[in-house]
Amino acid sequence: MALWLYRLGRLAARRAWLVIAAWAVIMGLVGGAVALFMGPMSNNFEIPGTETQQMADKLQAELPEASGGTGAVVFTSSDGLQFTSAQEKNITAALQSVTSVPSVKGVIDPFLVTAQKEAGTAQLADGAKKLAAGEAQAAAKKPELDAGLKDVAAAKAKLDAGQAQLDAQKEQIAALPAGSPQAQGAAAQLAAGQAQLDAQKAQWQAGKDKVDAGQAEYDAGQATLAAKRAELSIGQRKADAAEGILFVSENGKAAIGQIQFSESMNAVTPANRQLVQDKLNVLETDGVTVNYSKEIVEDVSELFGISEVLGIAVAAAVLLIMLGTFVAAGLPLLMAVVGVGIGVGGTMALTTVIEMSSISPMLALMLGLAVGIDYSLFIVNRHRQQLLAGMDVRESIAKATGTSGNAVTFAGLTVVIALAALSVTGLPFLAILGLAAAATVAVSVLIALTLTPALLSLIGTRIISKKAWAKNTVATAKHEATLVGLTKTEQGAADEAADIARSARGWGGLVTRHPLISLITAVLALVVIAIPATGLRLALPDGGSEPVDSSAYQAYSITGKNFGEGMNGPIIVVASLPAGLDEAQATVLNLDVADQLRSVPNVIAAVPVTLSADNRTAVYQVIPKEGPASESTVQVVHDLRSEGATILADHDVSIGLTGQTAANVDVSEKLGAALPPYLAIVVGLSLILLILVFRSILVPLLATAGFLLSLVAAFGGVVAVYQWGWLGGIFDVPNPAAVLSFLPIILIGVLFGLAMDYQVFISSGMREAYAHGQDAKQAVRTGFKHAAPVVTAAAIIMVSVFSGFIFSHLTMVRPLGFALAFGVLIDAFVVRMTIVPAAMHLMGKSAWWIPKWLDKILPDVDVEGAKLANLTVTSDASELEPAPANG
């Protein structure tokens, strides 16, 4: 590999303009692709197969009117008083004007909804009053009706008795002699009695008919009262279900409107989001302050902000101090810019065909800048050292590419593999993120190996300042004066003795003089820093994570203060109802389900929102007690899903959760589950690669253990700042909450790659010194002395670049920038430059032990480029041949 890279560097130096032209063409093609094909980005972190995604798909298919995105608008009076009637009318008019914006399906007017709610409450009260009056009236009539029924029954009994008496007389008359005067008199008397009784019966029948009519009227009244009672009961249950949801605060000083979009929020263009804001911002002239939820104001189209520029400025200052000239300092920066231009540009060009989260190009940008500067710096620094030692410019470029370039290749490969391995997590958005960043790092490596040598060839000796040349000339003359009269062997021994003496000074000498104390102190310090990591909680960011002065944070804060934190993160429940229900049955069943949902702990409201035309699909809005990223809301999501089994058993209704709050919980838990296997892959990869590079067992184990220490310490720092709120004022963390859910897995991949970078540059020098015959303990000092300056500069540059993203305009990038900056800081200065040399000094020769059978089967990757020492250049600069074995 070293020989091949040597030839590549030499070719690039000889064909400099061709290499530059090739990269210029590539940049032009990428720029054209971006201009033609770049599409919108999103912060959509859906995972196919999860319940939330299944329910979202179900809504899209069966109830499309309920499937669009929603954003909230929070209105407050500028003077802090209650809204005036004029302000309420103006807000209503402004909201209505928003419906003309493309992608807007409708709006929810807080004052209209509140008025309807108040009217409904008044109607319920009036209905209850009328029902009570009707029941009282019916109760008053009931005794009279009962008395009438009793009189009718008594009269009927009397008539029946009279009829029986007449019938008996009739039988007696029939026994008398026919035609006798006695019989005739009795018959006449019987006829008169029967006529009188028939008249009484007619009178009774009239009374009975009147009583029956009264009974029928009473029964009809009771049926009406029962219907009214049922209607009032349903109305009251609906009111009870919605009791916990307000759109105008109780003090009348804040109101929440909602914008309903016809498409998902990720599909709403920045132009349409801005148009919504323009329509509502006119209210400021009416004394109304308008703030928007994160969904509306979030703009992921801009990658770069002022803080990122400041981070690069610090990196430039470090380069200038280290390299001494603007030309030398500007070269690594230029290489980094070209690298991210091509890598990030290529990523952006794919946004039309691939749904890409905003953090994908941001991570690629962060890593591309950091590694692009560092990788070019390693080659430039080696080239400068060789020039000062008297080597020819092109030969120096070729050897710097073959040595430092070889290490850069391996280091870049570890980063690429670690990032590409994010694909194995089974999370599509994370796979895209990892591949985009890996591609940018790969481009940065190619640029360092080709474009950097080409430009170095054109720059020539100007890469070193005149002052540095003069200083080097004096130092060389002084050094040569000390070697006068010595043989070559004696000169080599003198140089080595001087090198050994210098290696005993500085940080490396201090650490290796007190290795046990240094090792124990550093490890204990990292363990203490890692303690907060035991409380790590994962979630996706919400409005409470935004900057304090942002509209999204103000909307989130005002909503929580006036309406309850849960209004910031409603949970959507989708239900499948049994077949064959009419609208009334479906309504009652919906309320029964809502009651059961509301019984879940920490749920303050559960409202039936929509019912499909076939009465088979229902949607409920559940309002938790606390915000969307809170621990209690995460538990509410679990409890609602657990309650689903009971609801199915009691009502034959199956439910599922969707919406952003539930989706965030699913994504966070899926990421948490993917963390252990991914960590195992990375650790295993670390061991294999380092065994291959250093041909050792203990060095890879030490490097991996150091990586794990850096990792947990970085987690501890992130939890302390972003979850516990320590130093929140400094890092602009106004509302500490759970840690960004995909931060740990990204941090593992990126920090692993970068840690291996520093391990290679620190340990390869130690390995080289040991291979050249130095004592194992002394080799640690010698290797550290040679590598420490450039690793220090590289680490400071990388920390500076990452730190620039701590105050990024994209909130979710901030904790990632902090984690990477803090992780690199710890890994470079505590692990690689303290723990590693201390431990290797203690291990001595055993650090380089490897079983003979393993040593035989491992290929020689020559990451230090040692084979280049055995090369000589023929008269044709393009030809290389091995030097004699004894030479």
Tab-separated table of C-alpha atoms in Angstrom, residues 134-502:
chain	number	residue	atom	x	y	z
A	134	GLY	CA	-90.444	18.140	31.723
A	135	GLU	CA	-89.716	15.514	34.334
A	136	ALA	CA	-91.270	17.707	37.003
A	137	GLN	CA	-94.348	18.283	34.859
A	138	ALA	CA	-94.658	14.565	34.167
A	139	ALA	CA	-94.211	13.832	37.853
A	140	ALA	CA	-96.988	16.297	38.679
A	141	LYS	CA	-99.363	14.689	36.203
A	142	LYS	CA	-98.640	11.161	37.351
A	143	PRO	CA	-100.780	11.233	40.575
A	144	GLU	CA	-103.782	12.621	38.667
A	145	LEU	CA	-103.355	9.983	35.972
A	146	ASP	CA	-103.012	7.249	38.571
A	147	ALA	CA	-106.146	8.508	40.364
A	148	GLY	CA	-108.086	8.510	37.079
A	149	LEU	CA	-106.980	4.972	36.350
A	150	LYS	CA	-108.077	3.966	39.841
A	151	ASP	CA	-111.499	5.633	39.413
A	152	VAL	CA	-111.987	3.967	36.051
A	153	ALA	CA	-111.126	0.612	37.549
A	154	ALA	CA	-113.500	1.205	40.503
A	155	ALA	CA	-116.342	2.338	38.215
A	156	LYS	CA	-115.785	-0.702	36.031
A	157	ALA	CA	-116.064	-2.974	39.047
A	158	LYS	CA	-119.322	-1.239	40.108
A	159	LEU	CA	-120.756	-1.554	36.613
A	160	ASP	CA	-119.776	-5.198	36.460
A	161	ALA	CA	-121.510	-5.770	39.818
A	162	GLY	CA	-124.674	-3.957	38.584
A	163	GLN	CA	-124.672	-6.027	35.410
A	164	ALA	CA	-124.338	-9.202	37.429
A	165	GLN	CA	-127.303	-8.139	39.599
A	166	LEU	CA	-129.448	-7.467	36.519
A	167	ASP	CA	-128.443	-10.779	35.007
A	168	ALA	CA	-129.550	-12.521	38.214
A	169	GLN	CA	-132.926	-10.708	38.130
A	170	LYS	CA	-133.314	-11.747	34.532
A	171	GLU	CA	-132.930	-15.398	35.516
A	172	GLN	CA	-135.506	-14.930	38.298
A	173	ILE	CA	-138.036	-13.395	35.876
A	174	ALA	CA	-137.523	-16.269	33.501
A	175	ALA	CA	-138.695	-18.618	36.274
A	176	LEU	CA	-142.076	-16.755	36.680
A	177	PRO	CA	-145.160	-17.834	34.676
A	178	ALA	CA	-145.026	-16.258	31.250
A	179	GLY	CA	-147.472	-13.437	30.742
A	180	SER	CA	-148.263	-13.107	34.410
A	181	PRO	CA	-148.637	-9.573	35.721
A	182	GLN	CA	-145.783	-10.229	38.135
A	183	ALA	CA	-143.528	-11.319	35.304
A	184	GLN	CA	-144.490	-8.362	33.197
A	185	GLY	CA	-143.809	-5.880	36.003
A	186	ALA	CA	-140.480	-7.410	36.758
A	187	ALA	CA	-139.521	-7.360	33.070
A	188	ALA	CA	-140.354	-3.680	32.781
A	189	GLN	CA	-138.352	-2.925	35.915
A	190	LEU	CA	-135.429	-4.992	34.523
A	191	ALA	CA	-135.482	-3.119	31.216
A	192	ALA	CA	-135.399	0.230	32.995
A	193	GLY	CA	-132.480	-0.922	35.148
A	194	GLN	CA	-130.579	-2.202	32.099
A	195	ALA	CA	-131.091	1.092	30.287
A	196	GLN	CA	-129.797	2.994	33.281
A	197	LEU	CA	-126.769	0.666	33.526
A	198	ASP	CA	-126.015	1.014	29.810
A	199	ALA	CA	-126.013	4.786	30.211
A	200	GLN	CA	-123.563	4.444	33.062
A	201	LYS	CA	-121.356	2.187	30.903
A	202	ALA	CA	-121.308	4.768	28.142
A	203	GLN	CA	-120.330	7.393	30.663
A	204	TRP	CA	-117.561	5.074	32.013
A	205	GLN	CA	-116.247	4.426	28.525
A	206	ALA	CA	-115.915	8.125	27.897
A	207	GLY	CA	-113.994	8.490	31.145
A	208	LYS	CA	-111.800	5.526	30.272
A	209	ASP	CA	-111.028	6.950	26.848
A	210	LYS	CA	-109.988	10.195	28.469
A	211	VAL	CA	-107.737	8.390	30.962
A	212	ASP	CA	-106.216	6.245	28.161
A	213	ALA	CA	-105.460	9.379	26.167
A	214	GLY	CA	-103.757	10.858	29.226
A	215	GLN	CA	-101.748	7.666	29.665
A	216	ALA	CA	-100.686	7.674	26.019
A	217	GLU	CA	-99.679	11.307	26.294
A	218	TYR	CA	-97.698	10.519	29.451
A	219	ASP	CA	-95.965	7.544	27.826
A	220	ALA	CA	-95.048	9.656	24.785
A	221	GLY	CA	-93.688	12.314	27.098
A	222	GLN	CA	-91.628	9.731	28.918
A	223	ALA	CA	-90.179	8.477	25.605
A	224	THR	CA	-89.293	12.054	24.628
A	225	LEU	CA	-87.719	12.628	28.001
A	226	ALA	CA	-85.718	9.406	27.663
A	227	ALA	CA	-84.430	10.493	24.213
A	228	LYS	CA	-83.540	13.917	25.575
A	229	ARG	CA	-81.872	12.298	28.545
A	230	ALA	CA	-79.778	10.077	26.252
A	231	GLU	CA	-78.933	13.031	24.010
A	232	LEU	CA	-77.876	15.103	27.004
A	233	SER	CA	-75.856	12.192	28.339
A	234	ILE	CA	-73.911	11.886	25.072
A	235	GLY	CA	-73.461	15.630	24.916
A	236	GLN	CA	-72.209	15.700	28.481
A	237	ARG	CA	-69.832	12.799	27.806
A	238	LYS	CA	-68.448	14.657	24.794
A	239	ALA	CA	-68.004	17.772	26.909
A	240	ASP	CA	-66.301	15.766	29.644
A	241	ALA	CA	-63.956	14.168	27.114
A	242	ALA	CA	-62.888	17.568	25.780
A	243	GLU	CA	-62.785	19.270	29.181
A	244	GLY	CA	-58.996	19.088	29.383
A	245	ILE	CA	-58.470	20.762	25.996
A	246	LEU	CA	-58.580	24.538	25.737
A	247	PHE	CA	-57.863	26.742	22.734
A	248	VAL	CA	-58.197	30.007	24.621
A	249	SER	CA	-56.522	30.178	28.019
A	250	GLU	CA	-58.639	30.606	31.127
A	251	ASN	CA	-57.153	34.054	31.710
A	252	GLY	CA	-58.004	35.102	28.146
A	253	LYS	CA	-54.411	36.158	27.390
A	254	ALA	CA	-53.327	33.360	25.034
A	255	ALA	CA	-54.926	31.363	22.241
A	256	ILE	CA	-53.869	28.415	20.089
A	257	GLY	CA	-54.829	28.118	16.451
A	258	GLN	CA	-54.028	25.120	14.310
A	259	ILE	CA	-53.079	24.929	10.652
A	260	GLN	CA	-54.095	21.703	8.954
A	261	PHE	CA	-52.075	20.795	5.876
A	262	SER	CA	-53.111	18.520	3.037
A	263	GLU	CA	-49.711	16.807	3.037
A	264	SER	CA	-47.175	15.719	5.611
A	265	MET	CA	-45.113	18.470	7.227
A	266	ASN	CA	-42.005	17.126	5.534
A	267	ALA	CA	-43.613	17.775	2.146
A	268	VAL	CA	-44.631	21.374	2.929
A	269	THR	CA	-42.161	23.631	1.156
A	270	PRO	CA	-40.252	26.393	2.990
A	271	ALA	CA	-42.016	28.896	0.724
A	272	ASN	CA	-45.455	27.753	1.865
A	273	ARG	CA	-44.354	27.713	5.514
A	274	GLN	CA	-43.165	31.284	5.104
A	275	LEU	CA	-46.390	32.282	3.361
A	276	VAL	CA	-48.385	31.024	6.352
A	277	GLN	CA	-46.251	33.193	8.622
A	278	ASP	CA	-46.612	36.209	6.329
A	279	LYS	CA	-50.403	35.909	6.458
A	280	LEU	CA	-50.417	35.884	10.254
A	281	ASN	CA	-47.587	38.305	11.008
A	282	VAL	CA	-49.855	41.195	9.953
A	283	LEU	CA	-51.520	40.793	13.346
A	284	GLU	CA	-48.511	42.410	15.021
A	285	THR	CA	-49.858	45.794	13.915
A	286	ASP	CA	-53.022	45.003	15.895
A	287	GLY	CA	-51.128	44.410	19.139
A	288	VAL	CA	-51.034	40.608	18.765
A	289	THR	CA	-47.801	38.627	19.132
A	290	VAL	CA	-47.665	35.522	16.962
A	291	ASN	CA	-45.414	32.504	17.631
A	292	TYR	CA	-45.271	29.318	15.616
A	293	SER	CA	-44.669	25.711	16.534
A	294	LYS	CA	-41.472	23.988	15.466
A	295	GLU	CA	-43.305	22.253	12.606
A	296	ILE	CA	-44.118	25.558	10.891
A	297	VAL	CA	-40.918	27.560	11.374
A	298	GLU	CA	-38.470	24.701	10.974
A	299	ASP	CA	-36.304	25.347	7.928
A	300	VAL	CA	-33.746	22.663	7.154
A	301	SER	CA	-32.687	24.123	3.822
A	302	GLU	CA	-29.760	26.126	5.243
A	303	LEU	CA	-26.693	24.186	6.357
A	304	PHE	CA	-24.197	26.823	7.371
A	305	GLY	CA	-24.438	29.430	10.124
A	306	ILE	CA	-22.149	31.924	11.829
A	307	SER	CA	-21.106	29.516	14.593
A	308	GLU	CA	-19.813	26.978	12.091
A	309	VAL	CA	-17.737	29.714	10.441
A	310	LEU	CA	-16.238	30.634	13.815
A	311	GLY	CA	-15.213	27.006	14.355
A	312	ILE	CA	-13.399	26.972	11.032
A	313	ALA	CA	-11.771	30.303	11.881
A	314	VAL	CA	-10.302	28.778	15.037
A	315	ALA	CA	-9.046	25.822	12.994
A	316	ALA	CA	-7.433	28.258	10.550
A	317	ALA	CA	-5.700	30.060	13.415
A	318	VAL	CA	-4.295	26.762	14.713
A	319	LEU	CA	-3.036	25.897	11.235
A	320	LEU	CA	-1.405	29.293	10.839
A	321	ILE	CA	0.363	29.012	14.201
A	322	MET	CA	1.553	25.503	13.435
A	323	LEU	CA	2.556	25.918	9.772
A	324	GLY	CA	3.660	29.531	9.832
A	325	THR	CA	2.417	30.726	6.422
A	326	PHE	CA	-0.976	31.560	4.987
A	327	VAL	CA	-0.225	29.327	2.032
A	328	ALA	CA	0.508	26.310	4.212
A	329	ALA	CA	-2.401	27.027	6.561
A	330	GLY	CA	-4.816	27.624	3.708
A	331	LEU	CA	-4.008	24.390	1.894
A	332	PRO	CA	-5.678	21.985	4.417
A	333	LEU	CA	-8.660	24.345	4.636
A	334	LEU	CA	-8.979	24.404	0.861
A	335	MET	CA	-8.787	20.616	0.726
A	336	ALA	CA	-11.528	20.353	3.353
A	337	VAL	CA	-13.769	22.802	1.483
A	338	VAL	CA	-13.312	20.922	-1.796
A	339	GLY	CA	-14.025	17.650	-0.030
A	340	VAL	CA	-17.249	18.807	1.618
A	341	GLY	CA	-18.256	20.617	-1.553
A	342	ILE	CA	-18.141	17.380	-3.507
A	343	GLY	CA	-19.299	15.049	-0.720
A	344	VAL	CA	-22.110	17.192	0.676
A	345	GLY	CA	-23.017	18.440	-2.802
A	346	GLY	CA	-23.383	14.879	-4.031
A	347	THR	CA	-25.546	14.120	-1.004
A	348	MET	CA	-27.765	17.146	-1.651
A	349	ALA	CA	-28.176	16.198	-5.308
A	350	LEU	CA	-29.775	12.929	-4.212
A	351	THR	CA	-32.473	14.569	-2.076
A	352	THR	CA	-34.913	14.450	-4.986
A	353	VAL	CA	-34.877	10.645	-5.127
A	354	ILE	CA	-34.026	9.860	-1.484
A	355	GLU	CA	-35.875	11.218	1.546
A	356	MET	CA	-33.042	12.648	3.578
A	357	SER	CA	-33.036	14.127	7.063
A	358	SER	CA	-31.420	17.514	7.549
A	359	ILE	CA	-28.802	16.017	9.831
A	360	SER	CA	-27.415	13.816	7.018
A	361	PRO	CA	-25.653	16.617	5.115
A	362	MET	CA	-24.864	18.338	8.424
A	363	LEU	CA	-22.992	15.281	9.723
A	364	ALA	CA	-21.255	14.933	6.376
A	365	LEU	CA	-20.320	18.612	6.584
A	366	MET	CA	-18.965	18.294	10.134
A	367	LEU	CA	-16.907	15.219	9.403
A	368	GLY	CA	-15.813	16.379	5.962
A	369	LEU	CA	-14.431	19.617	7.363
A	370	ALA	CA	-12.738	17.964	10.336
A	371	VAL	CA	-11.117	14.996	8.613
A	372	GLY	CA	-10.457	16.966	5.420
A	373	ILE	CA	-8.314	19.442	7.341
A	374	ASP	CA	-6.620	16.788	9.460
A	375	TYR	CA	-5.823	14.349	6.650
A	376	SER	CA	-4.285	17.049	4.486
A	377	LEU	CA	-2.437	18.425	7.522
A	378	PHE	CA	-0.786	15.054	8.211
A	379	ILE	CA	0.637	14.931	4.678
A	380	VAL	CA	1.604	18.615	4.596
A	381	ASN	CA	3.343	18.364	7.976
A	382	ARG	CA	5.363	15.300	6.905
A	383	HIS	CA	6.266	17.033	3.639
A	384	ARG	CA	7.509	20.144	5.476
A	385	GLN	CA	9.655	18.071	7.836
A	386	GLN	CA	11.245	16.266	4.881
A	387	LEU	CA	11.885	19.513	2.997
A	388	LEU	CA	13.599	20.979	6.039
A	389	ALA	CA	15.704	17.813	6.172
A	390	GLY	CA	16.911	18.533	2.622
A	391	MET	CA	14.737	16.199	0.529
A	392	ASP	CA	13.765	17.092	-3.057
A	393	VAL	CA	10.266	18.626	-3.382
A	394	ARG	CA	8.645	15.922	-5.522
A	395	GLU	CA	10.420	13.113	-3.714
A	396	SER	CA	9.221	14.594	-0.430
A	397	ILE	CA	5.645	14.824	-1.734
A	398	ALA	CA	5.754	11.199	-2.874
A	399	LYS	CA	7.203	9.930	0.408
A	400	ALA	CA	4.785	12.018	2.493
A	401	THR	CA	1.931	10.478	0.505
A	402	GLY	CA	3.375	6.996	0.941
A	403	THR	CA	3.932	7.361	4.688
A	404	SER	CA	1.460	9.812	6.210
A	405	GLY	CA	-0.866	9.155	3.278
A	406	ASN	CA	-0.808	5.459	4.120
A	407	ALA	CA	-1.863	6.219	7.682
A	408	VAL	CA	-4.501	8.623	6.353
A	409	THR	CA	-5.857	5.881	4.109
A	410	PHE	CA	-6.182	3.448	6.980
A	411	ALA	CA	-7.624	6.075	9.326
A	412	GLY	CA	-10.144	7.183	6.690
A	413	LEU	CA	-11.052	3.559	6.016
A	414	THR	CA	-11.901	3.008	9.674
A	415	VAL	CA	-14.175	6.065	9.679
A	416	VAL	CA	-15.842	5.001	6.430
A	417	ILE	CA	-16.445	1.450	7.651
A	418	ALA	CA	-17.794	2.638	11.012
A	419	LEU	CA	-20.209	5.052	9.338
A	420	ALA	CA	-21.268	2.633	6.611
A	421	ALA	CA	-21.941	0.046	9.331
A	422	LEU	CA	-24.879	2.222	10.420
A	423	SER	CA	-26.720	0.460	7.590
A	424	VAL	CA	-26.874	-2.741	9.623
A	425	THR	CA	-29.126	-1.123	12.237
A	426	GLY	CA	-32.176	-1.589	10.020
A	427	LEU	CA	-33.097	2.107	10.333
A	428	PRO	CA	-33.404	3.634	6.829
A	429	PHE	CA	-32.789	7.268	7.774
A	430	LEU	CA	-29.743	6.261	9.829
A	431	ALA	CA	-28.361	4.184	6.963
A	432	ILE	CA	-28.669	7.162	4.599
A	433	LEU	CA	-27.050	9.405	7.188
A	434	GLY	CA	-24.118	7.018	7.653
A	435	LEU	CA	-23.584	6.431	3.938
A	436	ALA	CA	-23.697	10.169	3.167
A	437	ALA	CA	-21.072	10.903	5.830
A	438	ALA	CA	-18.969	7.889	4.792
A	439	ALA	CA	-18.975	9.031	1.166
A	440	THR	CA	-17.833	12.523	2.179
A	441	VAL	CA	-14.989	11.093	4.283
A	442	ALA	CA	-13.967	8.842	1.385
A	443	VAL	CA	-13.855	11.878	-0.920
A	444	SER	CA	-11.745	13.714	1.668
A	445	VAL	CA	-9.243	10.828	1.689
A	446	LEU	CA	-9.020	10.818	-2.123
A	447	ILE	CA	-8.463	14.570	-2.176
A	448	ALA	CA	-5.752	14.325	0.483
A	449	LEU	CA	-3.962	11.651	-1.574
A	450	THR	CA	-4.225	13.367	-4.977
A	451	LEU	CA	-5.130	17.052	-4.894
A	452	THR	CA	-2.920	17.829	-1.899
A	453	PRO	CA	0.245	16.437	-3.609
A	454	ALA	CA	-0.665	18.287	-6.811
A	455	LEU	CA	-0.978	21.637	-5.061
A	456	LEU	CA	2.133	20.994	-2.966
A	457	SER	CA	4.037	20.513	-6.220
A	458	LEU	CA	2.887	23.914	-7.493
A	459	ILE	CA	3.589	25.626	-4.175
A	460	GLY	CA	7.073	24.174	-3.965
A	461	THR	CA	9.279	25.430	-1.162
A	462	ARG	CA	6.894	28.298	-0.356
A	463	ILE	CA	5.069	25.844	1.902
A	464	ILE	CA	7.721	26.860	4.448
A	465	SER	CA	8.189	30.469	5.480
A	466	LYS	CA	11.508	32.307	4.930
A	467	LYS	CA	11.839	32.647	8.686
A	468	ALA	CA	11.475	28.888	9.128
A	469	TRP	CA	14.036	28.251	6.366
A	470	ALA	CA	16.521	30.605	8.017
A	471	LYS	CA	15.941	29.081	11.424
A	472	ASN	CA	16.368	25.594	9.961
A	473	THR	CA	19.626	26.598	8.253
A	474	VAL	CA	21.066	27.861	11.514
A	475	ALA	CA	19.908	24.767	13.383
A	476	THR	CA	21.328	22.470	10.691
A	477	ALA	CA	24.705	24.212	10.724
A	478	LYS	CA	24.806	24.029	14.494
A	479	HIS	CA	23.864	20.354	14.429
A	480	GLU	CA	26.476	19.501	11.784
A	481	ALA	CA	29.130	21.330	13.807
A	482	THR	CA	28.485	18.965	16.705
A	483	LEU	CA	29.047	15.957	14.411
A	484	VAL	CA	32.376	17.049	12.925
A	485	GLY	CA	34.972	14.329	13.210
A	486	LEU	CA	32.512	11.538	13.949
A	487	THR	CA	31.979	8.453	11.808
A	488	LYS	CA	28.538	7.767	10.317
A	489	THR	CA	27.892	5.194	13.014
A	490	GLU	CA	28.878	7.643	15.707
A	491	GLN	CA	26.790	10.385	14.111
A	492	GLY	CA	23.750	8.083	14.084
A	493	ALA	CA	24.348	7.193	17.700
A	494	ALA	CA	24.698	10.863	18.647
A	495	ASP	CA	21.476	11.782	16.821
A	496	GLU	CA	19.668	8.921	18.510
A	497	ALA	CA	21.005	9.940	21.924
A	498	ALA	CA	19.842	13.516	21.359
A	499	ASP	CA	16.454	12.253	20.200
A	500	ILE	CA	16.143	10.094	23.295
A	501	ALA	CA	17.049	13.018	25.521
A	502	ARG	CA	14.423	15.220	23.886
